[in-house]
Structure formats: C-alpha cells, structure tokens
PDB file of C-alpha atoms in Angstrom:
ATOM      1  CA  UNK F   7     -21.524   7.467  32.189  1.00 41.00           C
ATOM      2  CA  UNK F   8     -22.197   6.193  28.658  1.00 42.00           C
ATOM      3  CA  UNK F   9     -19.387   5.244  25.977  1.00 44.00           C
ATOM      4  CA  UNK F  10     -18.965   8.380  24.557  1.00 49.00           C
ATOM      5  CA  UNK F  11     -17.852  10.251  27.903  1.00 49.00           C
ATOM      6  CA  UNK F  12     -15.928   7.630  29.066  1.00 53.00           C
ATOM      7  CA  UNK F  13     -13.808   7.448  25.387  1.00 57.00           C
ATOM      8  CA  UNK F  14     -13.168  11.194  26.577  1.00 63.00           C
ATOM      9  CA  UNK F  15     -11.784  11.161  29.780  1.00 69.00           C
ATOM     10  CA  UNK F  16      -9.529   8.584  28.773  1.00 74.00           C
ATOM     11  CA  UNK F  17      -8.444  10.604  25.782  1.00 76.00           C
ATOM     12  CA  UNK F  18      -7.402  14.029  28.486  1.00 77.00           C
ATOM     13  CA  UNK F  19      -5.895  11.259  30.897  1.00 79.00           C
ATOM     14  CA  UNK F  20      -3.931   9.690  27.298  1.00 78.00           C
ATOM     15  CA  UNK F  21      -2.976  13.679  26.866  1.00 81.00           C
ATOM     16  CA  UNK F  22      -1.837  14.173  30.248  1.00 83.00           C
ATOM     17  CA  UNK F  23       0.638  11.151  30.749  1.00 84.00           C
ATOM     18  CA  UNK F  24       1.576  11.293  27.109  1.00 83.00           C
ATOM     19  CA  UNK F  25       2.517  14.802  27.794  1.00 85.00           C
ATOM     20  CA  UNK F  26       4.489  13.897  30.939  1.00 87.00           C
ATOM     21  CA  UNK F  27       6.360  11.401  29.792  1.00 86.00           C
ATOM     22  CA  UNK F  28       7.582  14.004  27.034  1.00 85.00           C
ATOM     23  CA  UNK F  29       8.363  17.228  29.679  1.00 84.00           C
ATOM     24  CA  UNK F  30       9.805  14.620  32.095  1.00 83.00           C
ATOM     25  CA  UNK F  31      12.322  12.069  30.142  1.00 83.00           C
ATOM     26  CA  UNK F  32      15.366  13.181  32.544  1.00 79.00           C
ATOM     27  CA  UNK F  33      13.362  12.209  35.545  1.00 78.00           C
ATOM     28  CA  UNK F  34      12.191   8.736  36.912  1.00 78.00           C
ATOM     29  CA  UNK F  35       9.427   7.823  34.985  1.00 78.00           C
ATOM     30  CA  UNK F  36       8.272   5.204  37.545  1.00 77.00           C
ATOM     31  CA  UNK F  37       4.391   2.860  35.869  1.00 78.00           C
ATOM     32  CA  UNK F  38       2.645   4.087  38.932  1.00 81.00           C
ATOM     33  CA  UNK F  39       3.736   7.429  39.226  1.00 81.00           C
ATOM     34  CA  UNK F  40       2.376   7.573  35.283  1.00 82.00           C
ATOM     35  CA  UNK F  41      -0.699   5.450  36.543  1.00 82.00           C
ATOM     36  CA  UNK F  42      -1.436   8.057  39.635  1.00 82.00           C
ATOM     37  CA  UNK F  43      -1.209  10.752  36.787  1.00 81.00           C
ATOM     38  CA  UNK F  44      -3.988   9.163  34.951  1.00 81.00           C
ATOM     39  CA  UNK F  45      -5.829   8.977  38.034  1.00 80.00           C
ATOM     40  CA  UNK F  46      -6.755   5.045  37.516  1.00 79.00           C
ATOM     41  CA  UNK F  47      -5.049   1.647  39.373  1.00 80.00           C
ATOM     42  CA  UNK F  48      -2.106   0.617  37.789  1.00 77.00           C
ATOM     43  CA  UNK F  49      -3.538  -2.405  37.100  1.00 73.00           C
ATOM     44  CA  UNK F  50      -6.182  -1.039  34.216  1.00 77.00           C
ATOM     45  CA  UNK F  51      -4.179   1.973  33.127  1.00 79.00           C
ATOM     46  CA  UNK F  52      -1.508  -0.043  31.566  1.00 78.00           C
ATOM     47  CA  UNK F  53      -3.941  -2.572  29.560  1.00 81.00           C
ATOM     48  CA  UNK F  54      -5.789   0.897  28.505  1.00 79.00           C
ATOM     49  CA  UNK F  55      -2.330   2.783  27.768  1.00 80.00           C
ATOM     50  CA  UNK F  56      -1.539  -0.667  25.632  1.00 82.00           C
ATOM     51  CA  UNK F  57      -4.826  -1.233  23.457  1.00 78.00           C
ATOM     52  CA  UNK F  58      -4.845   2.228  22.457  1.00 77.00           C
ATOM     53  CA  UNK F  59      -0.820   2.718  21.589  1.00 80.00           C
ATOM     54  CA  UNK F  60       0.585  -0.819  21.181  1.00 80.00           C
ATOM     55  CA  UNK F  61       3.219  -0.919  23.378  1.00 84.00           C
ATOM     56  CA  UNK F  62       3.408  -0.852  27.013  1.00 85.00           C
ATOM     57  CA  UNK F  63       3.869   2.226  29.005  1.00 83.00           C
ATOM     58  CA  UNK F  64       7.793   1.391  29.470  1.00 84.00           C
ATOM     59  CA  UNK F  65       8.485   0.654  25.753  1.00 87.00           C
ATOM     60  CA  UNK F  66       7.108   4.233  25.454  1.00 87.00           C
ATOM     61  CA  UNK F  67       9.784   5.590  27.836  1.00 87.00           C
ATOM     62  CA  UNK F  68      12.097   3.696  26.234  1.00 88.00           C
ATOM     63  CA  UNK F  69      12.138   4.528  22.717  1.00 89.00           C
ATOM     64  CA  UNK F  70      11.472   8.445  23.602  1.00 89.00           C
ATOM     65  CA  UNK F  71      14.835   8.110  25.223  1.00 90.00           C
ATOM     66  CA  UNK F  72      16.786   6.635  22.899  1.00 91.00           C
ATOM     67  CA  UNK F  73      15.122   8.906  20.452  1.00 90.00           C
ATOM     68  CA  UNK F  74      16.631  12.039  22.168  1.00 90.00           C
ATOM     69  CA  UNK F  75      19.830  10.120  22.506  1.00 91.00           C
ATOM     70  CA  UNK F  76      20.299   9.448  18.807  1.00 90.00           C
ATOM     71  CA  UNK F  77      19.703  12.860  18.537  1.00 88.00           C
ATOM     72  CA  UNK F  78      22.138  13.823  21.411  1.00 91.00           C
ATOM     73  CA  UNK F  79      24.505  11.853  19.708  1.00 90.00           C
ATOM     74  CA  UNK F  80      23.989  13.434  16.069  1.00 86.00           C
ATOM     75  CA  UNK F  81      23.412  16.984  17.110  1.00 84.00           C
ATOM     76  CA  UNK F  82      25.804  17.810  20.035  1.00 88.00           C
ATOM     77  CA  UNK F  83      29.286  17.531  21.462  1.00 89.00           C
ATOM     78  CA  UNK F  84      28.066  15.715  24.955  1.00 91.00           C
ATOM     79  CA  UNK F  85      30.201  12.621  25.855  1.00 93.00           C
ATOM     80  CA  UNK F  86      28.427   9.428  25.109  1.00 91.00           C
ATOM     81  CA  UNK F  87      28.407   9.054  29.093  1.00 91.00           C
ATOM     82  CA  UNK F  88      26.758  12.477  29.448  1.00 91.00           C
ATOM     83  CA  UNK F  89      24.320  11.194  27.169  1.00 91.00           C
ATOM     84  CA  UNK F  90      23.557   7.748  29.139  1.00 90.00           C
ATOM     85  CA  UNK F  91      23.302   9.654  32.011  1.00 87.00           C
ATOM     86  CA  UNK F  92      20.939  11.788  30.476  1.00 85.00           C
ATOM     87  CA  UNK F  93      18.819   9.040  29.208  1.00 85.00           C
ATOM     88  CA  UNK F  94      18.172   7.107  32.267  1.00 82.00           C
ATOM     89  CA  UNK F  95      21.333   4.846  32.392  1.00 83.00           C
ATOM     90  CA  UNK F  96      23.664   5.198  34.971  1.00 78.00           C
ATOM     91  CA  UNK F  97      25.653   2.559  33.967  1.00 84.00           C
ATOM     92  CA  UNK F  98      27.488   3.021  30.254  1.00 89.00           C
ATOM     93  CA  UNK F  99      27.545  -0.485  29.622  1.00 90.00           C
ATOM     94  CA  UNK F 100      24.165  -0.516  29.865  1.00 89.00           C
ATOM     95  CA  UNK F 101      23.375   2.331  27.504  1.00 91.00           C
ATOM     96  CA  UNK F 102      25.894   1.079  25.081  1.00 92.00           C
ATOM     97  CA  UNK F 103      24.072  -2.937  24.753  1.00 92.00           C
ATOM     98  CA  UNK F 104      20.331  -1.232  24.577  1.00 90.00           C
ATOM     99  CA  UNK F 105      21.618   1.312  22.386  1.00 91.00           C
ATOM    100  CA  UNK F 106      23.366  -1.518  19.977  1.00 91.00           C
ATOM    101  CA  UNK F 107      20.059  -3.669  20.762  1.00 90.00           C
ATOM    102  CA  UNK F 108      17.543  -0.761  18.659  1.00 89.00           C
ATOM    103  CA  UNK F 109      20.145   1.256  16.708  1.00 88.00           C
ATOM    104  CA  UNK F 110      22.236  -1.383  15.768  1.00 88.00           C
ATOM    105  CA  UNK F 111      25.689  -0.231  16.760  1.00 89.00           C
ATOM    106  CA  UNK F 112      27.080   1.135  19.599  1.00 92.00           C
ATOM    107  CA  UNK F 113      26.599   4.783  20.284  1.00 92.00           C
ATOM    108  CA  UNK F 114      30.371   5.876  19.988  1.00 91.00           C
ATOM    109  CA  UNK F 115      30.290   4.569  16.396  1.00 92.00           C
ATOM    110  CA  UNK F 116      26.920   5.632  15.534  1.00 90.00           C
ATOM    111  CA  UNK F 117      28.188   9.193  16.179  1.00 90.00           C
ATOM    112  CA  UNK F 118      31.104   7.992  13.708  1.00 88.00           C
ATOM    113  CA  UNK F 119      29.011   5.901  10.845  1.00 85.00           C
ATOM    114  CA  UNK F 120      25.409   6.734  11.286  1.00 81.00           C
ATOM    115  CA  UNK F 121      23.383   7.095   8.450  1.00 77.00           C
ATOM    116  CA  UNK F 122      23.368  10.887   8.880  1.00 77.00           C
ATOM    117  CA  UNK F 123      26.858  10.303   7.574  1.00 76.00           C
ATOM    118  CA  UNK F 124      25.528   9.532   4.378  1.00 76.00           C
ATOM    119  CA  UNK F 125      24.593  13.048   3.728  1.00 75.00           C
ATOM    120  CA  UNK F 126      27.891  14.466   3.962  1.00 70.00           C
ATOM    121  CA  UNK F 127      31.379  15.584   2.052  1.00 65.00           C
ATOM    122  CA  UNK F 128      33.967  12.324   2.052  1.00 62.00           C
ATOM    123  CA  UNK F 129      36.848  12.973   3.898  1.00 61.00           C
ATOM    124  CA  UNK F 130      38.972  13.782   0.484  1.00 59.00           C
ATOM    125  CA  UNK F 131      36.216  16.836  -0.109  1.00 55.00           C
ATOM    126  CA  UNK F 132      34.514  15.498  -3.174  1.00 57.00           C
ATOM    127  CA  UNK F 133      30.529  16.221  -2.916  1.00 51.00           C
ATOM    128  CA  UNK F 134      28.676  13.003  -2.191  1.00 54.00           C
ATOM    129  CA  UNK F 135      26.582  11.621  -5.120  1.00 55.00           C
ATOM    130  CA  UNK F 136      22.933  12.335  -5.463  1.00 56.00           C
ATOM    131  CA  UNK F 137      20.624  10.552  -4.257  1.00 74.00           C
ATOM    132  CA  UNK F 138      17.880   9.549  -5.981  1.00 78.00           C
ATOM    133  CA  UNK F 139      15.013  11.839  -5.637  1.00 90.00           C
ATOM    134  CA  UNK F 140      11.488  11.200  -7.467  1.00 93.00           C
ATOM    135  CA  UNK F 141       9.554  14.091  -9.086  1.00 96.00           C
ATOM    136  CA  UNK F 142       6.292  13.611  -7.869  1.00 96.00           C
ATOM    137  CA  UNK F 143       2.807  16.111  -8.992  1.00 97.00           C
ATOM    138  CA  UNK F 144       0.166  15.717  -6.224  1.00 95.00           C
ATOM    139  CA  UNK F 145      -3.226  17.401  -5.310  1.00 95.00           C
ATOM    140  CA  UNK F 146      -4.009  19.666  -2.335  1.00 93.00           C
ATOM    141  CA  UNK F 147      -4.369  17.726   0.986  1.00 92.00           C
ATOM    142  CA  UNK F 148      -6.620  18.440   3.466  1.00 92.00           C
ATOM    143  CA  UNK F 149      -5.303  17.369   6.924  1.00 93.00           C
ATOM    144  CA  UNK F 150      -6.489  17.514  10.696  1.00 93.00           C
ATOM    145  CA  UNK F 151      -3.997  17.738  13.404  1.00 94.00           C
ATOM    146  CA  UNK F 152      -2.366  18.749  16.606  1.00 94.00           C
ATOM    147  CA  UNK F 153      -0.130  21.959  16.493  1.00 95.00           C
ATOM    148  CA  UNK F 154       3.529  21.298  18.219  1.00 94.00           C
ATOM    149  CA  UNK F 155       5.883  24.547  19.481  1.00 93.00           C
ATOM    150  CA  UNK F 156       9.281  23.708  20.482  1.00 91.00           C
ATOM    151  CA  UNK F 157      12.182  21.016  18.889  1.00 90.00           C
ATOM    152  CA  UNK F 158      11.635  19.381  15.628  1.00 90.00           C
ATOM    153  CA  UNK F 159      12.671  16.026  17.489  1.00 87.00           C
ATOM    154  CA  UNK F 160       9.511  16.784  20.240  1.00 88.00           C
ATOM    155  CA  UNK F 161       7.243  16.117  17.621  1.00 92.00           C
ATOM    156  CA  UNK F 162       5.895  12.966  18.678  1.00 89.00           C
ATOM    157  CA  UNK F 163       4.263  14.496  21.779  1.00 88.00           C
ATOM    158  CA  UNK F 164       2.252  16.129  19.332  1.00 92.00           C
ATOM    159  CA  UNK F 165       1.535  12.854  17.097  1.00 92.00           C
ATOM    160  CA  UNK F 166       0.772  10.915  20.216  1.00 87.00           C
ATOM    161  CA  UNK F 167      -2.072  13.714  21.293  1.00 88.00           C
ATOM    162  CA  UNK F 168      -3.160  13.016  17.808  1.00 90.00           C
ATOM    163  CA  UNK F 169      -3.215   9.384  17.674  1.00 85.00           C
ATOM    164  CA  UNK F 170      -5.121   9.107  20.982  1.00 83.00           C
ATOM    165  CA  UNK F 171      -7.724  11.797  20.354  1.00 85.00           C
ATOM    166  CA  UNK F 172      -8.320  10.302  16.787  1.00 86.00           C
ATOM    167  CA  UNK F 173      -9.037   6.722  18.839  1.00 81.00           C
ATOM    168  CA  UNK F 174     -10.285   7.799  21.583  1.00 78.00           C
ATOM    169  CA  UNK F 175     -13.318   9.553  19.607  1.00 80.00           C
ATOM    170  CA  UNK F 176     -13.126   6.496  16.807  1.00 81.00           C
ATOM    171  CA  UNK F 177     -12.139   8.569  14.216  1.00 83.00           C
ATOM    172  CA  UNK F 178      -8.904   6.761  13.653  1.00 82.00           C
ATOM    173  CA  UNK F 179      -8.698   4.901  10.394  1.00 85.00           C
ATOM    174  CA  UNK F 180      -6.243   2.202   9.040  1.00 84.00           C
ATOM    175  CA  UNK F 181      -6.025   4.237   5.315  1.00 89.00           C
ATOM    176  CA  UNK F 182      -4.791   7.535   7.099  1.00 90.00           C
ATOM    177  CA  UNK F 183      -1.316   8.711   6.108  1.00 94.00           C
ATOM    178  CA  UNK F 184       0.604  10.403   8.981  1.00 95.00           C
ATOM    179  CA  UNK F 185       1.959  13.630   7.827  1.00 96.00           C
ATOM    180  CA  UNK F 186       5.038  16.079   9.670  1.00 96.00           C
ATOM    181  CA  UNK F 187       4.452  20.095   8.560  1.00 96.00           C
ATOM    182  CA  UNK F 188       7.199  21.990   9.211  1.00 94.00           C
ATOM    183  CA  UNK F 189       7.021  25.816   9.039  1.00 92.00           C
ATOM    184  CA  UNK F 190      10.588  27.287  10.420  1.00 89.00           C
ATOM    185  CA  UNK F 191      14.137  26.470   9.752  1.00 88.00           C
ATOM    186  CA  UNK F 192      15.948  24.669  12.817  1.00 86.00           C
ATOM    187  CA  UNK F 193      19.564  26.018  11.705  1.00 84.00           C
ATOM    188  CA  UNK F 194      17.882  29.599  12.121  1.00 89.00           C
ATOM    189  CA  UNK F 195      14.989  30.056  14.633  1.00 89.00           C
ATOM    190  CA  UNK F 196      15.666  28.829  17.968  1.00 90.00           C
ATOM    191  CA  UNK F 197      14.106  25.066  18.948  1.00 87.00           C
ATOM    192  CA  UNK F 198      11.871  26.886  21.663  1.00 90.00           C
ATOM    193  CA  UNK F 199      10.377  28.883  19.003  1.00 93.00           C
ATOM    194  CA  UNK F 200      10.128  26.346  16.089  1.00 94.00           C
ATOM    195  CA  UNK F 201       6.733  25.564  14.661  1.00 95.00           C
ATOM    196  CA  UNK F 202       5.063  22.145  13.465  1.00 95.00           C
ATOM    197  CA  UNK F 203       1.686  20.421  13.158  1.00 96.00           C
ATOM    198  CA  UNK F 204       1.269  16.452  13.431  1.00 96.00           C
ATOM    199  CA  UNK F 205      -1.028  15.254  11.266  1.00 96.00           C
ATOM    200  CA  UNK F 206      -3.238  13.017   9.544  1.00 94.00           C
ATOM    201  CA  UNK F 207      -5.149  12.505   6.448  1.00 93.00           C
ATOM    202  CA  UNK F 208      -8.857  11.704   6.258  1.00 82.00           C
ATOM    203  CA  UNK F 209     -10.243  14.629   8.243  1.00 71.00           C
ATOM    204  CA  UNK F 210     -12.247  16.142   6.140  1.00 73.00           C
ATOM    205  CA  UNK F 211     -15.780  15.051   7.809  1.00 74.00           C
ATOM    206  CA  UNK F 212     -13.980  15.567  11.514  1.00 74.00           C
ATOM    207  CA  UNK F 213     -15.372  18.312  13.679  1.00 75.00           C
ATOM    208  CA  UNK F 214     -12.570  20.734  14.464  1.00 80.00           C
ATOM    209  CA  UNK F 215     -12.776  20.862  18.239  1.00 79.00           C
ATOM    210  CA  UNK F 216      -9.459  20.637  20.487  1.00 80.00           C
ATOM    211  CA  UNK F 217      -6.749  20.073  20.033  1.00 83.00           C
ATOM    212  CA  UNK F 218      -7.449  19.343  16.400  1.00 89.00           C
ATOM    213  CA  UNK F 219      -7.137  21.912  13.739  1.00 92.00           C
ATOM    214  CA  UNK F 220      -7.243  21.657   9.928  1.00 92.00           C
ATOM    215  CA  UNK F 221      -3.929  22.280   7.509  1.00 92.00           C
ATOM    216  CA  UNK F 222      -4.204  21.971   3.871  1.00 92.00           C
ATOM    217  CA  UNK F 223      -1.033  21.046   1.465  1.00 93.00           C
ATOM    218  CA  UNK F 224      -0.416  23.099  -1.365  1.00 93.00           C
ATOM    219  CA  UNK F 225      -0.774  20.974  -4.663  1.00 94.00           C
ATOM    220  CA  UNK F 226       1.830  20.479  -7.477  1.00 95.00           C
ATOM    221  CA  UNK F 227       5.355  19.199  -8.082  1.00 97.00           C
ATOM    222  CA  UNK F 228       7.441  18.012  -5.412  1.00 97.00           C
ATOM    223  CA  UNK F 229      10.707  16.987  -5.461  1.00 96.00           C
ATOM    224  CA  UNK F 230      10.388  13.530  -2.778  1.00 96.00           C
ATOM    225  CA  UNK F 231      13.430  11.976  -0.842  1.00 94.00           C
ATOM    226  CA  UNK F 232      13.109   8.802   0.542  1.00 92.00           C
ATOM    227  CA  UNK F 233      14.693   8.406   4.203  1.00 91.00           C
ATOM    228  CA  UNK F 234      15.451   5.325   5.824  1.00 89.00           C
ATOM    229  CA  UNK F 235      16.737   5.204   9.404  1.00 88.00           C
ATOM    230  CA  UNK F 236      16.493   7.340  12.536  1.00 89.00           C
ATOM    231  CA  UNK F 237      14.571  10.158  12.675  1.00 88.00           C
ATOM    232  CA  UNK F 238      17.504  12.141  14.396  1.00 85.00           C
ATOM    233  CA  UNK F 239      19.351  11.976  11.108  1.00 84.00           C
ATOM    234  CA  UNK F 240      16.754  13.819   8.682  1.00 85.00           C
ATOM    235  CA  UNK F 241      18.330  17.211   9.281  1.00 85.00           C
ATOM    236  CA  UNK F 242      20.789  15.966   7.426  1.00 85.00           C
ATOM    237  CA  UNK F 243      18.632  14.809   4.448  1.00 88.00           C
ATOM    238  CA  UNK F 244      17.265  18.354   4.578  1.00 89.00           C
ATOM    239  CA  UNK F 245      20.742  20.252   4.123  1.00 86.00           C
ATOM    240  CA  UNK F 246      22.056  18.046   1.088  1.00 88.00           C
ATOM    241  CA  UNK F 247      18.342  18.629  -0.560  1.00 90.00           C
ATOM    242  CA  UNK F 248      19.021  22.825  -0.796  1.00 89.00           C
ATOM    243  CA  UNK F 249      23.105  22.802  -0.689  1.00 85.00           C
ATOM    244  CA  UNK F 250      23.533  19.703  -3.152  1.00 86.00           C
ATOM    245  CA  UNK F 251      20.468  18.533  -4.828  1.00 89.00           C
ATOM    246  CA  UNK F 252      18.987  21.644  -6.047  1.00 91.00           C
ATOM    247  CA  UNK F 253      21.528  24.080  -7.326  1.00 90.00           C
ATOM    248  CA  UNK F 254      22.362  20.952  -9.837  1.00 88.00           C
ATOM    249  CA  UNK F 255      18.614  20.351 -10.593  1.00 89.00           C
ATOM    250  CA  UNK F 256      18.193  23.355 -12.227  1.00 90.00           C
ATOM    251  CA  UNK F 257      14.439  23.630 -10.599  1.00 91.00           C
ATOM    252  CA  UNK F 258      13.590  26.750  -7.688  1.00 93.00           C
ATOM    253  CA  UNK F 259      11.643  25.761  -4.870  1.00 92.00           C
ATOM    254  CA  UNK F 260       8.500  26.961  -3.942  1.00 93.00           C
ATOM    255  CA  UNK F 261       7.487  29.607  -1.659  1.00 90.00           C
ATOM    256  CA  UNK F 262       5.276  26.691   0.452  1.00 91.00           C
ATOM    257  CA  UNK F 263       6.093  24.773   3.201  1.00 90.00           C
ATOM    258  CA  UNK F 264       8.195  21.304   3.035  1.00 92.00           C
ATOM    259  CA  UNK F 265       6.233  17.993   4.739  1.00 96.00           C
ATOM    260  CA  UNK F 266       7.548  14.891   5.793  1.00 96.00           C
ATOM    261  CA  UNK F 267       4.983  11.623   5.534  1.00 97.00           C
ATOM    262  CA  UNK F 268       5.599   8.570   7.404  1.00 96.00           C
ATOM    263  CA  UNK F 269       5.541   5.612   5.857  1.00 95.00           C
ATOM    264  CA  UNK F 270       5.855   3.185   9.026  1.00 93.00           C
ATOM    265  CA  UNK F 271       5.497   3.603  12.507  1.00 89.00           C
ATOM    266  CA  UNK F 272       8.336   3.943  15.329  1.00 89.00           C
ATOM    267  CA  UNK F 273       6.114   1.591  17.501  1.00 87.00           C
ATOM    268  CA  UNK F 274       6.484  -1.531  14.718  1.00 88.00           C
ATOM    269  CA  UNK F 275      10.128  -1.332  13.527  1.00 89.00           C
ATOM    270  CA  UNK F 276      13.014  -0.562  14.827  1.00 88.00           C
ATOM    271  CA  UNK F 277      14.714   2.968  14.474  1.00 89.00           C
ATOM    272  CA  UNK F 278      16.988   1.986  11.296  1.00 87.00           C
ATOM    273  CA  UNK F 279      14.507   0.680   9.289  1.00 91.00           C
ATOM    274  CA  UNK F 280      12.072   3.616   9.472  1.00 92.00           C
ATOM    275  CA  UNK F 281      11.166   5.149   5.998  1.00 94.00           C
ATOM    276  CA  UNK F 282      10.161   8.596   5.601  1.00 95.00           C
ATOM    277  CA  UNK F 283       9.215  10.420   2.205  1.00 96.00           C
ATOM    278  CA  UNK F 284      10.632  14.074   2.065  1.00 96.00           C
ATOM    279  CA  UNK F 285       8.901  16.404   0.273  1.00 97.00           C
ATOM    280  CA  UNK F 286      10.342  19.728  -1.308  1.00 96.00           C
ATOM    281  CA  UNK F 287       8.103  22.008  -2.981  1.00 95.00           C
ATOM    282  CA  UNK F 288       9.316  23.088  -6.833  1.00 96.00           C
ATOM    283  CA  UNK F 289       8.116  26.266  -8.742  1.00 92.00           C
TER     284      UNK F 289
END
C-alpha cells in the first residue's frame, strides 16, 4: 500500500467516526466502540484521530456536547436537568462544574446572562445600542468545501469532513480562512431542511472529487459584525443585524447569500472567546 492510499482510507475511516460521533451524541460514545468503527486497535486510532484533529477523541465528544447544550440552553424551554441528561451527565452537579469549567458560568445563568443577551431589548423596552459594524468592499472568493443539510448548529460535522479530507490528501494549508455559507433562514425553513456548505479558502488548484465541491462569494460591500463567544448565540447577532442595524443604516441588502468566517478555532480556545466575522451583503 503506498502513502497515498493509506492517507485515504484513513480520511473515509476520519469521515465515518467523525460522522458518528455527530448522529450519536445522546448515546455512549465509548474510545473503542469509536476505535472498532474505524476498524483499527485502539491503541493507533487515537494517536491518528489526535495528529490529524488536535485533540483526543474524548475532547471531541466533549465539546460537541456542550456545544448542543449551549444551544439547548439558548434555543429551547428544556430544564437545565433535561439538558444534562441529554448531554451525557447524569448527575447535574456534574454538568453544572464542566459547564462553568468551558462556558464560564453555570448553565442556569448562562440561559439568564449569556452573551446572546447582548442582542436583545433591556427590560425597560429601549432598543439596545448598535454595535459597531465595519463596512468592508471585498473581491469574489473562490472556496472548496463540504455541503451540510440539517441544523445550522450541525455544521461542524461538515467542517470536520473538510478538515480531514483537506489533511488527509495534504492539501491543508496554515493561510486558509475557514468560511460558514448559509443559504436558508432558520426562523423559517425547518432545521431538517436547512442548507450550508463548510468551507475553506485556497482551493482553487484542488481537484473537485468527493465530498468537496467549489462555492464562490459574490464580491462587493459588506456590512461585517464581529462575534465573540459561543457559537449557539449567533442567531442572535443575525436578528439585531436586519431588525436593528439596517432599517437605521439606511443601506438594502443584497440579493446574495450572508457568510460567516472564523477567525479561531473551537479546538484552541475556549467557547467564550471565539471570534467570528459576520458578513451581510449591501446593494
């Protein structure tokens, strides 16, 4: 078996448990159960699963869960013990100190004070202030990536098919931008039918073969909000940009679609401190 075949059976056996992990977060995600579903020992899977990712199979697990709990949390009426139950943790005290540990408060109060907050009416029903948003002209982008069906917040499945293909062929490169398109609106079509791409930049030279497939940004003006914090707050973001920020801008958006890029990873820093550029499109 030379290099090359070998890089690509690793990259279906990445896709498979990476894609497991996502369908299967209620369930017992037990390291050799994952390890028997990339058909290799235990023993090498994990340091594989590590130099390609950079984290461990179990910090993987982890963060997906408290991921989809932030979002629980944010998004829905379940009880906070509904939730921990949800997420893996039997015990609510448990939930509550890991939850504290990466979000930096306790769930119950995160619900309360989360940064989503920050995007809404105060209690006395004066209009938050604007945030500051930059104006920003750009040129088309031409982008390879993985297409994603289903919840806005499943996205990652389709980022992590993307980041081991892209390594597993040695096409990854450190200048590449990670880029979010978005193409329905979650507050109208249903999550199950909602339609993204994960991508990156660079791609041009990349042969299009599965799962990749090539998406080009329109060029022009954006208006660009900056996000820090959890992803499971950006919904948020996105209603004050078209109920707040743009009837007082004066400016019409443009019939193109709206992008999100990444600006650190989820892997490096913890949830609160993630920064995410949000760009509108303006006629």
């Amino acid at each position: 078996m030379n290099g090359e075949t070998a890089w690509a059976l690793y990259e279906n056996r990445l896709r498979r448990v990476s894609a497991y992990i996502h369908d299967h977060l209620d369930e017992d995600l037990d390291m050799e159960r994952l390890a028997e579903i990339a058909c290799m020992s235990s023993y090498h899977w994990h340091r594989i699963y590590r130099a390609i990712y950079g984290e461990t199979l179990a910090a993987t697990v982890k963060r997906l869960r408290l991921h989809r709990a932030a979002g629980d949390i944010v998004r829905t009426d379940l009880t906070v013990g509904e939730i921990a139950k949800r997420s893996g943790y039997p015990n609510l005290q448990s939930f509550n100190r890991i939850f504290k540990s990466v979000y930096g408060m306790p769930p119950a109060r995160y619900r309360r004070e989360g940064s989503h907050k920050a995007f809404e009416p105060s209690p006395d029903g004066k209009t938050t202030p604007m945030f500051d948003i930059t104006l920003r002209k750009i040129e088309p982008i031409e982008l390879i990536g993985v297409p994603h069906a289903g919840s806005y917040m499943q996205i990652g499945k389709a980022f992590e098919a993307l980041f081991g293909a892209l390594h597993a062929r040695g096409l990854a490169k450190p200048e590449m931008r990670m880029i979010g398109v978005y193409f329905d609106d979650p507050d109208i079509v249903p999550a199950e039918k909602l339609r993204s791409i994960a991508c990156a930049t660079g791609g041009s030279g990349v042969p299009i073969e599965p799962p990749f497939e090539r998406q080009t940004i329109d060029g022009g003006e954006y208006a660009v909000l900056r996000h820090k914090g959890p992803y499971a707050d950006m919904h948020k973001a996105y209603q004050w940009l078209y109920a707040e920020w743009l009837p007082k801008s004066g400016r019409q958006i443009k019939d193109s679609v709206m992008f999100e890029e990444y600006l650190n990873n989820p892997r490096d820093v913890p949830p609160t401190e993630l920064l995410t550029d949000i760009y509108m499109p303006l006629a």
